[in-house]
Amino acid sequence: MSTVNSVTTDLDAVVVGAGFAGIYSLQNLRNKGFKTRVYEAAGGVGGTWYWNRYPGARCDIPSLQYSYSFDETLQQEWQWKNKYSDQADILNYANHVVDRFDLRKDIQFDTRIVSAIFDEDHNFWTITTDAGESVTARHFVLATGCLSTSNIPEFEGFDDYQGKAYHSGRWPQEPVDLTGKKVAIIGSGSTAIQAIPAVAELAGHLYSFQRTPQFTIPQHNEPLNPEIEKQIKSRYATYRDENYHSPFAQEVSGNFETNTFDVSDEERTAEYERRWQMGGFAFLVAYADSGSDRVANETIADFVRDKIRGIVNDPALAEKLCPDFVYASKRPVLDTNYFETFNRDNVTLVDIRDNGIERFTETGIRANGINHEVDCVIFATGFDALTGTLNKMEIRGRGGRLLKDKWAEGPKAYLGLCAEGFPNMYVITGPGSPSVLTNMMVAIEQHVNFIADTMVHMRANDQTRIEAKLEAEEPWVAHVSELGHTTLFTAGANWYFGDNIPGKPRVFLPHVDWVGYVEKCEDVVDKNYDGFSLA
Ligand code: NAP
């Protein structure tokens, strides 16, 4: 509870969202003596892992890294089953953490925050729920996730369609029985590539509606090797620290000294084969220039296309599955038997690259002049990333200004964390921070630590207001874009730019240099919150 100018707020901090960012915010802030409450629209914790229950949903960061590092006993005690965990295991973990630290009592479920209004005379936020309840808090923490607003494109005739339809990111809580059903999956991104092999095992027939084929690398998931677990846990804190200081905030087997054409064709192919067998995101860092030079990058694309041709039996079908964009200009994907699945008799690729989906009908989806009759459609059509959820709320900062209006031409936030005009408000893994280009757990912990330490600093100095300066925010936004354009992440149409959402301003959203980002944040603090004004 805070008091300033004789105003006492109900809470020190309101946190929106009980995914991994919200859970750790609550744990950390409460630990530091801040009265905190979390509001969560869902009926349980877990965020992404609460909602994305589609068949095949799995994390593509190894379990021993995709977990909290803030508590040594927690990380030693918890036992993961697999090298990469599925949705159910990750959700169990989220629930375990919440119960272990007795956090549930401070989380209000089934409650959506609809507005937050800043009182600039007394430096606090009034936050209102969809039930009309209002609370006041000095600090307002948005732990709303990067991929939490589903994108369902508009299709002609959708209202006529009589079958079932689900978006992957709003999968029902009750079981969905796809056994023997005719199922359509629209999309070929990370989600569809996980769902297609899993659904093909269940469905009578699966139609994969593919507009853009994707590069994907085998994940090689397996039960967690007890020897590797023992070895990592024997030096867990050091291992975490090494990853914290590594590109993308994870263990990378990177070759940052040699360029692609410094080696012979044979040597390079052998290296790519080694990385294909290794799985994970190993290709992005195969050579120093893999992610920045188009010609170098093309050797990866050629290698993966050859793999596809080797896996898919029908040569014409294999060509349809071969991507023709720059590798990693769309988010790289990991799979389990994705291309193999197209050899099954019960799977049909519907190539909509040229004409798209014509329309929905009462019985299914019409494309290329054919009505594909289905019982169920799965929209694996992605998300309004990073800004979608924030722009849906009425967030008013100084002078009653709407965040959505400030961000009309693209999001602006210093360090991707704090927006000028919106004091005491923090976006965890927000646009302009490394967020989706990292191991999210590490990025979340870094941001939450920054916020909690800032609040401690303010309390110690009797300060009640922190705000990003415009003269710091503007260059930051330009820097994020410039840095992005030194890489091939920006070399194509991509949700990193908002290209998947009609009308969304085209701005490159993530900061590509995790290591540089962390150093910058440390420097900001060392220089007494350089770029912020504190009052
Ligand atoms: P996505 O990468 O945005 O893919 C959406 C897919 O839907 C694309 O293939 C897109 O085609 C297609 N699509 C969109 N609108 C369409 C339309 N009108 N007609 C036909 N096709 C359409 O979404 P996602 O697969 O859900 O993945 C989003 C992000 O979530 C990932 O990049 C990743 O960061 C995260 N994720 C992670 C995991 C994991 O950890 N394993 C799993 C799932 C998701 P175009 O390419 O032609 O636009």
mmCIF file of N, CA, C and O in Angstrom, residues 43 78 94 99 102 119 143 155 169 185 223 234 245 255 265 294 332-333 348 352-353 370 388 395 438 451 495 501 530:
data_model
loop_
_atom_site.group_PDB
_atom_site.id
_atom_site.type_symbol
_atom_site.label_atom_id
_atom_site.label_comp_id
_atom_site.label_asym_id
_atom_site.label_seq_id
_atom_site.Cartn_x
_atom_site.Cartn_y
_atom_site.Cartn_z
ATOM 1 N N GLY A 43 -9.542 -19.212 -16.261
ATOM 2 C CA GLY A 43 -9.941 -19.847 -15.004
ATOM 3 C C GLY A 43 -8.763 -20.456 -14.258
ATOM 4 O O GLY A 43 -8.947 -21.059 -13.195
ATOM 5 N N TRP A 78 12.330 -29.914 -9.149
ATOM 6 C CA TRP A 78 11.368 -30.231 -10.213
ATOM 7 C C TRP A 78 11.983 -31.186 -11.231
ATOM 8 O O TRP A 78 13.110 -31.000 -11.674
ATOM 9 N N ALA A 94 3.554 -24.856 -13.939
ATOM 10 C CA ALA A 94 3.046 -23.523 -13.560
ATOM 11 C C ALA A 94 2.195 -23.629 -12.292
ATOM 12 O O ALA A 94 2.340 -22.830 -11.352
ATOM 13 N N ASP A 99 1.440 -23.029 -6.295
ATOM 14 C CA ASP A 99 1.097 -23.606 -4.987
ATOM 15 C C ASP A 99 2.293 -23.605 -4.037
ATOM 16 O O ASP A 99 2.161 -23.332 -2.847
ATOM 17 N N ASP A 102 2.613 -20.343 -2.605
ATOM 18 C CA ASP A 102 1.344 -19.864 -2.044
ATOM 19 C C ASP A 102 0.868 -18.577 -2.729
ATOM 20 O O ASP A 102 0.503 -17.591 -2.085
ATOM 21 N N ASP A 119 -3.790 8.618 -12.615
ATOM 22 C CA ASP A 119 -4.066 9.886 -11.930
ATOM 23 C C ASP A 119 -2.750 10.630 -11.790
ATOM 24 O O ASP A 119 -1.885 10.242 -10.989
ATOM 25 N N ALA A 143 1.479 -8.176 -17.763
ATOM 26 C CA ALA A 143 2.102 -9.484 -18.008
ATOM 27 C C ALA A 143 1.151 -10.267 -18.912
ATOM 28 O O ALA A 143 0.766 -11.402 -18.618
ATOM 29 N N PHE A 155 -13.326 -15.051 -43.340
ATOM 30 C CA PHE A 155 -13.529 -15.886 -44.524
ATOM 31 C C PHE A 155 -14.988 -15.776 -44.947
ATOM 32 O O PHE A 155 -15.891 -15.863 -44.095
ATOM 33 N N GLY A 169 -5.139 -21.178 -30.166
ATOM 34 C CA GLY A 169 -4.805 -20.393 -28.983
ATOM 35 C C GLY A 169 -5.987 -20.169 -28.060
ATOM 36 O O GLY A 169 -5.861 -19.454 -27.050
ATOM 37 N N ILE A 185 -6.935 -28.163 -41.048
ATOM 38 C CA ILE A 185 -6.074 -27.243 -40.302
ATOM 39 C C ILE A 185 -5.661 -26.140 -41.267
ATOM 40 O O ILE A 185 -5.115 -26.415 -42.337
ATOM 41 N N PRO A 223 12.816 -38.816 -23.912
ATOM 42 C CA PRO A 223 12.785 -38.697 -22.449
ATOM 43 C C PRO A 223 14.058 -38.007 -21.967
ATOM 44 O O PRO A 223 15.128 -38.208 -22.552
ATOM 45 N N SER A 234 23.988 -30.272 -11.364
ATOM 46 C CA SER A 234 25.166 -30.167 -10.483
ATOM 47 C C SER A 234 25.787 -28.769 -10.578
ATOM 48 O O SER A 234 26.579 -28.385 -9.731
ATOM 49 N N HIS A 245 23.844 -15.024 -20.517
ATOM 50 C CA HIS A 245 24.786 -14.172 -21.255
ATOM 51 C C HIS A 245 25.030 -14.668 -22.674
ATOM 52 O O HIS A 245 26.021 -14.297 -23.303
ATOM 53 N N ASN A 255 28.565 -21.066 -34.048
ATOM 54 C CA ASN A 255 29.887 -20.904 -34.636
ATOM 55 C C ASN A 255 29.966 -19.446 -35.090
ATOM 56 O O ASN A 255 29.445 -19.085 -36.137
ATOM 57 N N ASP A 265 32.262 -27.048 -49.647
ATOM 58 C CA ASP A 265 30.867 -27.478 -49.737
ATOM 59 C C ASP A 265 30.646 -28.741 -48.897
ATOM 60 O O ASP A 265 29.634 -28.880 -48.210
ATOM 61 N N ARG A 294 22.324 -13.182 -47.206
ATOM 62 C CA ARG A 294 21.304 -13.911 -47.979
ATOM 63 C C ARG A 294 21.882 -15.117 -48.725
ATOM 64 O O ARG A 294 21.268 -16.176 -48.780
ATOM 65 N N PRO A 332 11.708 -19.625 -37.058
ATOM 66 C CA PRO A 332 12.079 -21.015 -37.305
ATOM 67 C C PRO A 332 11.216 -21.975 -36.479
ATOM 68 O O PRO A 332 10.789 -21.647 -35.374
ATOM 69 N N VAL A 333 10.973 -23.151 -37.051
ATOM 70 C CA VAL A 333 10.041 -24.100 -36.429
ATOM 71 C C VAL A 333 10.772 -25.419 -36.190
ATOM 72 O O VAL A 333 11.664 -25.786 -36.946
ATOM 73 N N THR A 348 -4.146 -34.898 -46.716
ATOM 74 C CA THR A 348 -4.130 -34.227 -48.022
ATOM 75 C C THR A 348 -3.634 -32.795 -47.842
ATOM 76 O O THR A 348 -4.148 -32.062 -46.981
ATOM 77 N N ILE A 352 -2.960 -23.634 -51.173
ATOM 78 C CA ILE A 352 -3.769 -22.433 -51.462
ATOM 79 C C ILE A 352 -2.868 -21.230 -51.718
ATOM 80 O O ILE A 352 -3.289 -20.092 -51.578
ATOM 81 N N ARG A 353 -1.619 -21.528 -52.091
ATOM 82 C CA ARG A 353 -0.647 -20.446 -52.309
ATOM 83 C C ARG A 353 -1.160 -19.422 -53.325
ATOM 84 O O ARG A 353 -1.022 -18.232 -53.139
ATOM 85 N N ILE A 370 -12.768 -26.919 -55.190
ATOM 86 C CA ILE A 370 -13.251 -28.168 -54.557
ATOM 87 C C ILE A 370 -13.769 -27.853 -53.160
ATOM 88 O O ILE A 370 -13.105 -27.130 -52.392
ATOM 89 N N GLY A 388 -1.580 -6.652 -29.706
ATOM 90 C CA GLY A 388 -3.026 -6.910 -29.825
ATOM 91 C C GLY A 388 -3.755 -6.819 -28.492
ATOM 92 O O GLY A 388 -4.774 -6.125 -28.360
ATOM 93 N N ILE A 395 -6.294 1.924 -21.850
ATOM 94 C CA ILE A 395 -5.198 2.327 -20.965
ATOM 95 C C ILE A 395 -4.931 3.803 -21.225
ATOM 96 O O ILE A 395 -4.538 4.186 -22.328
ATOM 97 N N THR A 438 13.844 -14.841 -27.827
ATOM 98 C CA THR A 438 14.656 -15.394 -26.731
ATOM 99 C C THR A 438 13.970 -16.625 -26.160
ATOM 100 O O THR A 438 12.845 -16.962 -26.537
ATOM 101 N N ILE A 451 11.841 -4.555 -12.980
ATOM 102 C CA ILE A 451 10.682 -3.822 -12.441
ATOM 103 C C ILE A 451 10.714 -3.838 -10.905
ATOM 104 O O ILE A 451 10.548 -2.805 -10.249
ATOM 105 N N TRP A 495 4.996 -12.104 -38.830
ATOM 106 C CA TRP A 495 4.230 -11.503 -37.728
ATOM 107 C C TRP A 495 5.114 -10.630 -36.844
ATOM 108 O O TRP A 495 4.603 -9.823 -36.063
ATOM 109 N N ILE A 501 -1.682 -9.164 -39.725
ATOM 110 C CA ILE A 501 -2.919 -8.510 -39.260
ATOM 111 C C ILE A 501 -3.236 -7.337 -40.194
ATOM 112 O O ILE A 501 -2.470 -6.356 -40.238
ATOM 113 N N ASP A 530 18.981 6.189 -16.371
ATOM 114 C CA ASP A 530 19.191 7.028 -17.544
ATOM 115 C C ASP A 530 18.028 6.833 -18.533
ATOM 116 O O ASP A 530 17.651 5.700 -18.848
#
